[in-house]
Tab-separated table of C-alpha atoms and ligand atoms in Angstrom:
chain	number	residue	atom	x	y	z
A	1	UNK	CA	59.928	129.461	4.295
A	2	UNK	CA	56.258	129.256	3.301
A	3	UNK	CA	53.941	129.761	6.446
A	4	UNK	CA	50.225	129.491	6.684
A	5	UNK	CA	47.117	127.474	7.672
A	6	UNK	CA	47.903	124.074	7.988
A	7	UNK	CA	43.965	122.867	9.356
A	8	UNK	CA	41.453	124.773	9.758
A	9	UNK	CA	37.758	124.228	11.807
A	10	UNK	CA	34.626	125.564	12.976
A	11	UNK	CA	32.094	124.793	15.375
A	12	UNK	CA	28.720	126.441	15.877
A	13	UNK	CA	25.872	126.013	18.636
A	14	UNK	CA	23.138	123.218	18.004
A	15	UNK	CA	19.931	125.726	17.905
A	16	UNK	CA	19.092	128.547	15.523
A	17	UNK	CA	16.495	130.773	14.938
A	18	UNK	CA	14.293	130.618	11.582
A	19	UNK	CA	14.898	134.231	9.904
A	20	UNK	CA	11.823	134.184	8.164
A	21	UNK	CA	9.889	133.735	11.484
A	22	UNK	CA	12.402	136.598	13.293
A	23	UNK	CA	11.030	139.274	10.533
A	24	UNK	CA	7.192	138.044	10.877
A	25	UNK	CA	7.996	138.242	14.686
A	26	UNK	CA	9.901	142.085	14.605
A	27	UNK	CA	6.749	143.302	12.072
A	28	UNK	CA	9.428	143.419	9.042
A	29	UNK	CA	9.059	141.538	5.402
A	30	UNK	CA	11.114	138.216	5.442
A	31	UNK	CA	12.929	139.481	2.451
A	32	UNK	CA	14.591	142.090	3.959
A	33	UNK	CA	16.179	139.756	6.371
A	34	UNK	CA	16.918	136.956	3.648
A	35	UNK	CA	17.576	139.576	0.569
A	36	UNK	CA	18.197	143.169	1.948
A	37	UNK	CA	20.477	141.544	5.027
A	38	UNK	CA	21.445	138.344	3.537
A	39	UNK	CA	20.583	135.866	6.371
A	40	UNK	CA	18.246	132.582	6.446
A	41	UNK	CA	19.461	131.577	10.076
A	42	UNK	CA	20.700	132.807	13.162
A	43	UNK	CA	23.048	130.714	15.491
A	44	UNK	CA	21.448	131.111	19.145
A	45	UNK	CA	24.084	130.116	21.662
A	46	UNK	CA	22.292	127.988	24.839
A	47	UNK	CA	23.612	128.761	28.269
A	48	UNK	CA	25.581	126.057	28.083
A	49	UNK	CA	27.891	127.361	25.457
A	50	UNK	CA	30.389	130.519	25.435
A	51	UNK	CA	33.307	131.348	23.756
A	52	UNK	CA	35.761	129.621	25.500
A	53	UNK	CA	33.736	126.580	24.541
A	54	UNK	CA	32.985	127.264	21.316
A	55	UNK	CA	36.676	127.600	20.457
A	56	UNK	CA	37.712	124.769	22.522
A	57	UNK	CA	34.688	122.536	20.490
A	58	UNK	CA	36.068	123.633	17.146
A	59	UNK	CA	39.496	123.008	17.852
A	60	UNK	CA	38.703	119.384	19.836
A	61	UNK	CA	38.540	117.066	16.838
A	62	UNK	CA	40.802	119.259	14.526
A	63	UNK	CA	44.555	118.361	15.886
A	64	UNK	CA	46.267	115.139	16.527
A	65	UNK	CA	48.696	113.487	19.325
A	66	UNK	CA	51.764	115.555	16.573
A	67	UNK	CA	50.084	118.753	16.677
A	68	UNK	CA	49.314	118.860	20.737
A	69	UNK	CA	53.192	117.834	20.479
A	70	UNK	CA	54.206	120.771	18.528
A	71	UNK	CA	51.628	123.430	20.133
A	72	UNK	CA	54.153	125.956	21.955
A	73	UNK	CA	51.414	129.247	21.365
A	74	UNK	CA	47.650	129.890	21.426
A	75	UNK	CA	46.076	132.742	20.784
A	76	UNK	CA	42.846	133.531	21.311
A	77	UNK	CA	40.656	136.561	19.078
A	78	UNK	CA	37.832	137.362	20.754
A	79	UNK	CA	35.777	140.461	21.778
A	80	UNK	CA	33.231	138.699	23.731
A	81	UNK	CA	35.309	137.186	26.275
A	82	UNK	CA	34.262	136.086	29.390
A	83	UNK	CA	37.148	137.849	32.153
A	84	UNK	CA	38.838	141.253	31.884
A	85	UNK	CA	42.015	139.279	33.505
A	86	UNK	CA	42.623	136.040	32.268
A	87	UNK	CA	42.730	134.749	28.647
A	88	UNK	CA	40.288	132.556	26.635
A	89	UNK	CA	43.140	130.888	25.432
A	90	UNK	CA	44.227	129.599	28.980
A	91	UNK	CA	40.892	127.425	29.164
A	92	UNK	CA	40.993	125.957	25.891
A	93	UNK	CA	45.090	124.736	26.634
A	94	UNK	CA	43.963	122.884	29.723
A	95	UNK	CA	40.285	121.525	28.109
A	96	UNK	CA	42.486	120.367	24.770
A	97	UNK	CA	44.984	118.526	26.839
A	98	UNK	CA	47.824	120.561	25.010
A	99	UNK	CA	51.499	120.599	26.883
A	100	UNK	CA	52.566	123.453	29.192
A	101	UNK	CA	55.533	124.598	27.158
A	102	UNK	CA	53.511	126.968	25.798
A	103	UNK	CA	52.644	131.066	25.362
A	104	UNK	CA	48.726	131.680	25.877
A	105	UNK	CA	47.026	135.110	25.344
A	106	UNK	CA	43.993	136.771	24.275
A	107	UNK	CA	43.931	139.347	21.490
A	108	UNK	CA	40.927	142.465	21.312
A	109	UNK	CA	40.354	144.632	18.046
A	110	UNK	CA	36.972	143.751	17.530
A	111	UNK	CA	36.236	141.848	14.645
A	112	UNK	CA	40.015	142.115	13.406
A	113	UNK	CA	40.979	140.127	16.611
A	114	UNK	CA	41.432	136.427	14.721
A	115	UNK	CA	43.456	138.452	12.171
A	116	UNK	CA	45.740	139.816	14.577
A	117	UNK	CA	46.072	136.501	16.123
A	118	UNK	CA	47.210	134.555	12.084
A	119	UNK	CA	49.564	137.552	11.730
A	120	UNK	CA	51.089	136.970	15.161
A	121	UNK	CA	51.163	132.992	14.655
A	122	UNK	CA	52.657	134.097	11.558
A	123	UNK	CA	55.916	136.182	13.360
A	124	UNK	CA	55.832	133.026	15.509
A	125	UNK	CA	56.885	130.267	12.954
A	126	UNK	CA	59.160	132.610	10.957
A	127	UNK	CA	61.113	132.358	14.228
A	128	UNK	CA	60.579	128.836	15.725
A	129	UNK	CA	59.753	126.749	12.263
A	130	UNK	CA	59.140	123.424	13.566
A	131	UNK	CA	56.447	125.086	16.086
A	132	UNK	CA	53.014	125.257	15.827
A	133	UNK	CA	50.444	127.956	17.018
A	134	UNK	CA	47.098	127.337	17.706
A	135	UNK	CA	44.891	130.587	16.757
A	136	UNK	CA	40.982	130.301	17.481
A	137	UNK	CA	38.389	132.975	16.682
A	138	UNK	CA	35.164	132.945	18.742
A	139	UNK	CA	32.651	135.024	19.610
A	140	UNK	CA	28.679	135.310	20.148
A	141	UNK	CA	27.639	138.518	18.569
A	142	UNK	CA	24.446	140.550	21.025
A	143	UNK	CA	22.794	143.520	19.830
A	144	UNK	CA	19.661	143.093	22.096
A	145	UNK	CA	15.973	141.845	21.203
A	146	UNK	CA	14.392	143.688	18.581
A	147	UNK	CA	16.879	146.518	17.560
A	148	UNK	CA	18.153	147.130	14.349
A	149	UNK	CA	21.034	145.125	14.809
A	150	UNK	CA	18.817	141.673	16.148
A	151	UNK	CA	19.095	140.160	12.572
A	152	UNK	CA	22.879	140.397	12.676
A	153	UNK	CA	23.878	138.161	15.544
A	154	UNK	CA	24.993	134.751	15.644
A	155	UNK	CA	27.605	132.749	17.903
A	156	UNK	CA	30.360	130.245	17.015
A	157	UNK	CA	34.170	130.156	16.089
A	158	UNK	CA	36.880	129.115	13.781
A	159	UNK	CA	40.094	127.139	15.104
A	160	UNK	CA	43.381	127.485	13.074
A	161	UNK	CA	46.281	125.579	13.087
A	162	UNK	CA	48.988	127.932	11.678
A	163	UNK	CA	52.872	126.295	10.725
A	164	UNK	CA	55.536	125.780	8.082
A	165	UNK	CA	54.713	124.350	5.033
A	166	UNK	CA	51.404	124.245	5.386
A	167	UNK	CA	48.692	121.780	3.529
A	168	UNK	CA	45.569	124.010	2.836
A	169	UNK	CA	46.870	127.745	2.185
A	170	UNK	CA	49.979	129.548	1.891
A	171	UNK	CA	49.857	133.436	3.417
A	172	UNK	CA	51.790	135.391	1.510
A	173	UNK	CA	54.115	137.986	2.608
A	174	UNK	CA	52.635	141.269	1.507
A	175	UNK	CA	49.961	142.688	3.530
A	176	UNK	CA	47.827	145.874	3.573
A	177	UNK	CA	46.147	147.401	6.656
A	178	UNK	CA	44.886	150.700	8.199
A	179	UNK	CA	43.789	152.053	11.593
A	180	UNK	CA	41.684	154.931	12.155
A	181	UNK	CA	39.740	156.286	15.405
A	182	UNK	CA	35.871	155.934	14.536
A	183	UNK	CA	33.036	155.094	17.146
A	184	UNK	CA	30.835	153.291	14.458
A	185	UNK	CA	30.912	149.909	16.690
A	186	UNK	CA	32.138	149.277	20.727
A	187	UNK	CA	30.867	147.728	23.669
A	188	UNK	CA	31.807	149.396	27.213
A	189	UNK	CA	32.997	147.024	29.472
A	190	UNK	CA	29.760	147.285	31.219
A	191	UNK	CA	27.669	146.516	28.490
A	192	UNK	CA	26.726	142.722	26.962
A	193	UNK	CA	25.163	144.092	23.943
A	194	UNK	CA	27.062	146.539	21.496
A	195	UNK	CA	26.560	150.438	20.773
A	196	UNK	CA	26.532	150.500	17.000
A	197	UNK	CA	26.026	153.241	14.548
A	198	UNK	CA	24.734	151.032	11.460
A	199	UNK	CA	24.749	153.576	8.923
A	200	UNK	CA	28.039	154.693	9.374
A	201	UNK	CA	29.563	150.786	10.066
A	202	UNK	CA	28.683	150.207	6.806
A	203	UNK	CA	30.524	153.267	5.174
A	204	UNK	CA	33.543	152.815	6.955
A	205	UNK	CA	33.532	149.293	6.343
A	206	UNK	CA	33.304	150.325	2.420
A	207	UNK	CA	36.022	152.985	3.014
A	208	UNK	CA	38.617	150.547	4.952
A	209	UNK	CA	37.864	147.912	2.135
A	210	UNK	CA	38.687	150.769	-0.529
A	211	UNK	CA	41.859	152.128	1.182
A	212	UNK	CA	43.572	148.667	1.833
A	213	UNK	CA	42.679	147.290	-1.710
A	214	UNK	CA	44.116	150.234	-3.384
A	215	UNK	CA	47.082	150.166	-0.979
A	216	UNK	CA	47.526	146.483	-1.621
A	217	UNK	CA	47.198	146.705	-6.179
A	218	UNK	CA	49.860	149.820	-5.578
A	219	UNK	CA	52.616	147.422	-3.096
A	220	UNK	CA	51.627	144.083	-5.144
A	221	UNK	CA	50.656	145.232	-9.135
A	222	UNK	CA	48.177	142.527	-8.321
A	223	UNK	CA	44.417	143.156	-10.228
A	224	UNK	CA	40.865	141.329	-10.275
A	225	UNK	CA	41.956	138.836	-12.255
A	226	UNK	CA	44.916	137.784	-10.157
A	227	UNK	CA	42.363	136.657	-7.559
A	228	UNK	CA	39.673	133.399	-8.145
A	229	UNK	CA	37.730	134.378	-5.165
A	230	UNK	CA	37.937	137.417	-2.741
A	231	UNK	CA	36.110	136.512	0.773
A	232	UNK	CA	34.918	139.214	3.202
A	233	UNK	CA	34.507	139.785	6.671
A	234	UNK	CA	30.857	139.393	6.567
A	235	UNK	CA	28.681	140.816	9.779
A	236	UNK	CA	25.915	140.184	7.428
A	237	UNK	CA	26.030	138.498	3.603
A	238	UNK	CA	25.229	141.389	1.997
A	239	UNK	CA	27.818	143.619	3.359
A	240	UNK	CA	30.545	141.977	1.508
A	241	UNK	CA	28.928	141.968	-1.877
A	242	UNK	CA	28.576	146.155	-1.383
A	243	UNK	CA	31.962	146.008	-1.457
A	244	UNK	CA	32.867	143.909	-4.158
A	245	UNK	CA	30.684	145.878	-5.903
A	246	UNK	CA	32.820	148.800	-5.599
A	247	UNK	CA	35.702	147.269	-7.645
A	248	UNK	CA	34.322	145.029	-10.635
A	249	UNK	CA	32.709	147.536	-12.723
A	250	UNK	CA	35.079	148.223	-14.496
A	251	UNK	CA	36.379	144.624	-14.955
A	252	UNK	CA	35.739	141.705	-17.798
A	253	UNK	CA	32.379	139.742	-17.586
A	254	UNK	CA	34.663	137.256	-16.736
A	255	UNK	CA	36.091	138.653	-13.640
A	256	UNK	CA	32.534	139.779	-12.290
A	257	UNK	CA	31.097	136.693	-12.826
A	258	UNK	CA	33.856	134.141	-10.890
A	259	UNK	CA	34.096	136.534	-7.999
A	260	UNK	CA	30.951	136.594	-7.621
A	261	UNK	CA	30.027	133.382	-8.224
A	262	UNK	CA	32.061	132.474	-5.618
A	263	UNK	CA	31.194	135.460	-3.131
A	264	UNK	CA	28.012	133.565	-3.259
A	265	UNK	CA	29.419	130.128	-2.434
A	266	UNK	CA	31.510	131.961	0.477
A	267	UNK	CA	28.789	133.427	2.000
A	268	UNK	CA	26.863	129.771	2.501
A	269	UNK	CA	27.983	128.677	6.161
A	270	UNK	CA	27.551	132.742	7.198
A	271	UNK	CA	23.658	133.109	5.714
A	272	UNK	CA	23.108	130.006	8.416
A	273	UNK	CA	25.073	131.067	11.027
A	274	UNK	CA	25.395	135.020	11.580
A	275	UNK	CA	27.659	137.177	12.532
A	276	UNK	CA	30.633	135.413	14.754
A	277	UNK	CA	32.782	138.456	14.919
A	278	UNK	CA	36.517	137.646	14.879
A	279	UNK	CA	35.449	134.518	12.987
A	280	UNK	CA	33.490	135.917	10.044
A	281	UNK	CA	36.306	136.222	7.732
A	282	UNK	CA	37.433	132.808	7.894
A	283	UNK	CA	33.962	130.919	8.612
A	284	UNK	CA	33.508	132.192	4.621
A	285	UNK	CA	37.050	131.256	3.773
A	286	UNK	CA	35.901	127.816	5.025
A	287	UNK	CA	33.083	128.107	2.927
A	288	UNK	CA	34.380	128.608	-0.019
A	289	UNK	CA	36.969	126.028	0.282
A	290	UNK	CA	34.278	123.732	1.441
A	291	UNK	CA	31.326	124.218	-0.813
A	292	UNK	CA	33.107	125.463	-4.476
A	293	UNK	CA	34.148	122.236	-6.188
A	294	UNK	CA	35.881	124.083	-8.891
A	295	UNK	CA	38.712	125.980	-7.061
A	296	UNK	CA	42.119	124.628	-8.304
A	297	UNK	CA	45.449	124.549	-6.174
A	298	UNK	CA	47.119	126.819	-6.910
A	299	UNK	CA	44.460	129.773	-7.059
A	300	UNK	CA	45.172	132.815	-4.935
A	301	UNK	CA	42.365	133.938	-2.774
A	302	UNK	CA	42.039	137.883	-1.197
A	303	UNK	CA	41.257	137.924	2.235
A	304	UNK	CA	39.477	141.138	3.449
A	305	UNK	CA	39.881	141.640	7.508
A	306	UNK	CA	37.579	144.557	9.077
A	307	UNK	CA	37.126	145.279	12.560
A	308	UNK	CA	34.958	148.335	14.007
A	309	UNK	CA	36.575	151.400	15.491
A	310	UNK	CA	38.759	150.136	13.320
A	311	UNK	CA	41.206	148.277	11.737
A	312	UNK	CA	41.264	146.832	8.573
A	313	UNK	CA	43.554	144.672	6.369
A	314	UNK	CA	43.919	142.957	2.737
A	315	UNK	CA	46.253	139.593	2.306
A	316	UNK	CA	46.154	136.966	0.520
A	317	UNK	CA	46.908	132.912	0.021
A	318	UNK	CA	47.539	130.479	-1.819
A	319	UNK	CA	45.862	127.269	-2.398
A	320	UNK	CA	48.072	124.114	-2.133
A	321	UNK	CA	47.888	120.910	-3.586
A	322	UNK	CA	45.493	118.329	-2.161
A	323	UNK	CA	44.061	120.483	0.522
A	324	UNK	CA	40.521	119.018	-0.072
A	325	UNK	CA	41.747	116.166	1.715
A	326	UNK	CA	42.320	118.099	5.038
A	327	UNK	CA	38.910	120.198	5.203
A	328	UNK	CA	36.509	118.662	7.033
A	329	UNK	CA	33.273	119.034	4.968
A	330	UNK	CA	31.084	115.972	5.535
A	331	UNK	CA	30.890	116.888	9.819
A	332	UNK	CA	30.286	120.320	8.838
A	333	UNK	CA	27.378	119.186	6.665
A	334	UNK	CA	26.221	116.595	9.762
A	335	UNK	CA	26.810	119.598	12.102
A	336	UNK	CA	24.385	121.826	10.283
A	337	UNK	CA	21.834	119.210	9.278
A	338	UNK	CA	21.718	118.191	13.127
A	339	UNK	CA	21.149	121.616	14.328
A	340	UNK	CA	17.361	122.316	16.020
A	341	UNK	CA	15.506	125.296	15.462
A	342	UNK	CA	13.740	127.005	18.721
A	343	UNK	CA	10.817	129.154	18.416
A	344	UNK	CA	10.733	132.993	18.298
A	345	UNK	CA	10.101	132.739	22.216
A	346	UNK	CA	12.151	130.136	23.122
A	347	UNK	CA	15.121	132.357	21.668
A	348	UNK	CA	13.920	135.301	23.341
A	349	UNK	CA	14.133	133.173	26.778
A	350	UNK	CA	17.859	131.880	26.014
A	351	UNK	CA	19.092	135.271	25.091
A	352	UNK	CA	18.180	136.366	28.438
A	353	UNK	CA	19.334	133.754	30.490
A	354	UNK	CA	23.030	134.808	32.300
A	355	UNK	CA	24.888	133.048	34.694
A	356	UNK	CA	24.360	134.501	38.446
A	357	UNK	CA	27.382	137.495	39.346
A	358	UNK	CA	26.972	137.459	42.835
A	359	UNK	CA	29.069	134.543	43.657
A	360	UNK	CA	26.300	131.742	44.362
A	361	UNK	CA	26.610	128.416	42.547
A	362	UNK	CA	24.657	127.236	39.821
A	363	UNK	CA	24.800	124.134	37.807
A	364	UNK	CA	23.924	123.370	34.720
A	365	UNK	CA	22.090	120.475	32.691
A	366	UNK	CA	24.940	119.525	29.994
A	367	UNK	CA	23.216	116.785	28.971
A	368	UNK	CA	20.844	118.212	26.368
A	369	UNK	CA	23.922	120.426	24.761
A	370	UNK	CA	25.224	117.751	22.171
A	371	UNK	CA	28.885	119.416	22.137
A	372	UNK	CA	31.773	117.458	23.583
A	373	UNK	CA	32.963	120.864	25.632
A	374	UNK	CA	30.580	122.553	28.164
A	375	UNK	CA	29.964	125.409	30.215
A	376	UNK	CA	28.762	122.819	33.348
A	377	UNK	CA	28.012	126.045	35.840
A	378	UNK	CA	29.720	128.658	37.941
A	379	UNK	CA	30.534	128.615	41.571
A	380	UNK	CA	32.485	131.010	43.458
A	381	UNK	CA	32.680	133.344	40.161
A	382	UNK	CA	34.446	130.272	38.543
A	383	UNK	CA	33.316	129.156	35.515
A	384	UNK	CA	32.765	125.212	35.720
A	385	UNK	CA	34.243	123.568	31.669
A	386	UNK	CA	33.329	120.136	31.218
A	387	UNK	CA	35.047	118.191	28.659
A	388	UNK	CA	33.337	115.360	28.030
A	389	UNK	CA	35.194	113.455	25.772
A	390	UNK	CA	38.524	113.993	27.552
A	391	UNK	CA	39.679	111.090	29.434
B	1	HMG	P1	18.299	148.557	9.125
B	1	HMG	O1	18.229	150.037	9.275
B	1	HMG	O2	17.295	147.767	9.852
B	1	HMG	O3	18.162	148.092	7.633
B	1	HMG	O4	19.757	148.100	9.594
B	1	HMG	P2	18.006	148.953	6.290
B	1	HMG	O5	16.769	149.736	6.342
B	1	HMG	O6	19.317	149.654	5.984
B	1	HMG	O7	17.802	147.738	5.278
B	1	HMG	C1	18.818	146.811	5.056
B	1	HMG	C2	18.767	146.384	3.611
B	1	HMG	O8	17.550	145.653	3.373
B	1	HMG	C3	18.738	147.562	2.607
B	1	HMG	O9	19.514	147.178	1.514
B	1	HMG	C4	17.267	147.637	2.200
B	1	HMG	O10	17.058	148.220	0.928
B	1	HMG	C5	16.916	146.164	2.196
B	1	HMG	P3	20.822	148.033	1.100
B	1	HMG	O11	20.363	149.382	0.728
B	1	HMG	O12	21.688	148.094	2.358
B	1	HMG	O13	21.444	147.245	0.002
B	1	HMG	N1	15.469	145.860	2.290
B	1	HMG	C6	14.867	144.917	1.555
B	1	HMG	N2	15.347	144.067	0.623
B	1	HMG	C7	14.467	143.174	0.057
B	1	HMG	N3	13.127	143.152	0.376
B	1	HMG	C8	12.620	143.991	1.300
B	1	HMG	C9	13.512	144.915	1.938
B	1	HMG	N4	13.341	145.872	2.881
B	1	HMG	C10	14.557	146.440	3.085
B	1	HMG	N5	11.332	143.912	1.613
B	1	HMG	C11	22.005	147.311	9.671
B	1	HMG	C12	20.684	147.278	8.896
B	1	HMG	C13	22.978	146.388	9.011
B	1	HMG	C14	22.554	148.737	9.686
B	1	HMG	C15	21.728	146.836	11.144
B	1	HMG	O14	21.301	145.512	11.132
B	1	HMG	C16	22.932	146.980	12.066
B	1	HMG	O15	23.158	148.031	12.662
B	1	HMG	N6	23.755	145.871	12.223
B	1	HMG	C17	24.958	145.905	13.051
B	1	HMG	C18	26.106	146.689	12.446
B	1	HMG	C19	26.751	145.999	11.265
B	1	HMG	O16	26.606	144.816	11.049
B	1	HMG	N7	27.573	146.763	10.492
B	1	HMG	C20	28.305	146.212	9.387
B	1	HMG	C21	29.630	146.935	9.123
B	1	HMG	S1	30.613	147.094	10.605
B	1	HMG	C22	31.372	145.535	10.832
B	1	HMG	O17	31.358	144.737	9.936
B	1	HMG	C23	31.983	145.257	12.157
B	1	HMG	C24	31.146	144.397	13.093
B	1	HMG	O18	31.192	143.050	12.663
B	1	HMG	C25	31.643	144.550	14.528
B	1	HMG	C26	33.102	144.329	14.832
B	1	HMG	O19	34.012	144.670	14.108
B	1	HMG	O20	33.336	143.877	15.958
B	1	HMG	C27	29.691	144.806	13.101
């Protein structure tokens, strides 16, 4: 049985920050931001959004009356979720409307979460084939106001519909992955911005990528030229081009030039969004599959999964006929081109806005967030969803 992702989705906040006008505000050149990091926008989530909504707002328009039929699992990768207790995934059954003969959980390896969740879904079908399991990625990605890490943020998430026979991209079997105890990335439980050792990310980042490639030519005899595009976890866009660096040298003009031709092409959505954590990886999968005309069916595409402290993981898929004809590119341009940008300071003021912890009630003004699902306020430590478009 062939198993893999059947739809696939993303939905981002409606403000962003100019990156140009981040540097000139942090005393740094703009190119360093748009050349040495690799990022022309940053996603700046209002109060109104989080990352139950997020997810719920990028799965919303993606499934049909059939799919909410077939739905028996959801998992939700995350590492910015909102309750040490109960799952994302919970909320985003009940604002989706999807039927209660269903499994809902949460999954936490940092950025590897949404990984962990397709490889689960994955188990999932090979058991029950005619099910379906809804995976969603979503995270907003802090580092605090003007640290090194600032220019790396971003908020949004990827929604997944993984099944049998599936129309955009076949998973195949073998897969390659590695755990190791590092501290170059983690965020104490009591902490809503992340300890990061930059320096150090980025090596082991490199060093995962190098062990799980090499591990995955050895189990597969696959090569460079087996692969039309490889697409990274990408906390920043430059970070995956270091390490497709590491492996073309070597390689025929040819080789170089497609993958990176379409590393650049994969990195589009990402250089206007950020970093989105468990989403990264497959916000630049849905670049590429959006944004490169050229890619035929049939072309096998490397997937490279990294999360801090850390996991990491190499698989790959296969493109299947038609599946141009499920993406859904034109919203995604709409969604971008209707996005507003907010000043320097009016960022500053939404990244420090937080919902009240002591219990007292607050409500919120929904109206001026354009998404359908909503963060409407809290009361009695509840979060209040609103789903707007839900009848
Ligand atoms: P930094 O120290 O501010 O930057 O931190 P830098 O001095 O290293 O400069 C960055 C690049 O800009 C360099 O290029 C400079 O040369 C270049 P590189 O040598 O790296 O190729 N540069 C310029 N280029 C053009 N024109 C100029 C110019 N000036 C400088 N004028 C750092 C950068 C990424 C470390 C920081 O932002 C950070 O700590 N970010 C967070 C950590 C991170 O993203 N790590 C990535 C790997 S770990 C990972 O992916 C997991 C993660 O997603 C978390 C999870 O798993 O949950 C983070």
């Amino acid at each position: 049985m062939q198993i893999g992702i059947d739809k696939i989705n993303f939905y981002t906040p409606h403000l962003y920050v100019d990156m140009n006008k981040l540097a000139i505000a942090r005393n740094q050149e703009p190119e360093k931001f748009t050349i040495g990091i690799g990022q022309d926008e940053m996603a700046v989530a209002p109060i109104t959004q989080d990352p139950v909504t997020l997810a719920a707002n990028a799965a919303w328009n993606m499934l049909d009356e059939a799919d909410k039929e077939q739905i028996d699992f959801v998992i939700f990768g995350t590492e910015s979720g909102i309750d040490h207790s109960k799952s994302g995934a919970v909320y985003v059954h009940h604002l989706l409307g999807l039927k209660k003969e269903a499994r809902a959980i949460e999954v936490k390896q940092a950025c590897y979460g949404g990984t962990a969740a397709i490889q689960l879904a994955k188990g999932h079908i090979a058991l029950n084939p005619t099910s379906k399991v809804l995976v969603l990625a979503s995270d907003i990605a802090r580092y605090g106001l003007n640290t090194p890490g600032e220019v790396t943020q971003g908020a949004g998430a990827v929604a997944i519909l993984i099944s049998a026979d599936p129309r955009i991209l076949v998973l195949e079997d073998e897969v390659s992955y590695r755990t190791d105890e590092i501290m170059d990335f983690w965020r104490p439980v009591y902490s809503d911005t992340a300890y990061v050792d930059g320096k150090y990310s980025n090596e082991q980042y490199i060093s995962f990528f190098s062990h799980v490639w090499t591990a995955h030519k050895e189990k597969t005899g696959f090569d460079l030229n087996d692969f039309e595009a490889l697409c990274y976890h990408l906390p920043y866009t430059k970070m995956g081009l270091k390490a497709l660096r590491t492996i073309y040298d070597d390689k025929t003009e040819a080789d170089k030039e497609r993958l990176v031709e379409n590393y650049q092409i994969s990195t589009r959505y990402n250089r206007k969004v950020g970093n989105i954590y468990t989403a990264s990886l497959y916000l630049s999968l849905l670049s590429l599959l959006e944004q490169q005309e050229n890619l035929r069916d049939g072309s096998r595409i490397g997937l490279f999964s990294y999360g801090s402290g850390a996991v990491g993981e190499f698989f790959t898929g296969i493109l299947q006929p038609n599946y141009r004809k499920y993406l859904h590119t034109a919203e995604h341009t709409t969604m971008f081109e209707k996005r507003q940008e907010v000043s320097i300071a009016e960022y500053e003021e939404i990244f420090k806005q937080e919902l009240p912890k002591d219990g007292s009630t607050l409500d919120l003004n929904i109206e001026e967030d354009p998404a359908p699902i909503c963060v409407a306020g809290i009361k009695d430590h509840m979060r209040q969803y609103v789903n707007k478009q839900k009848v």
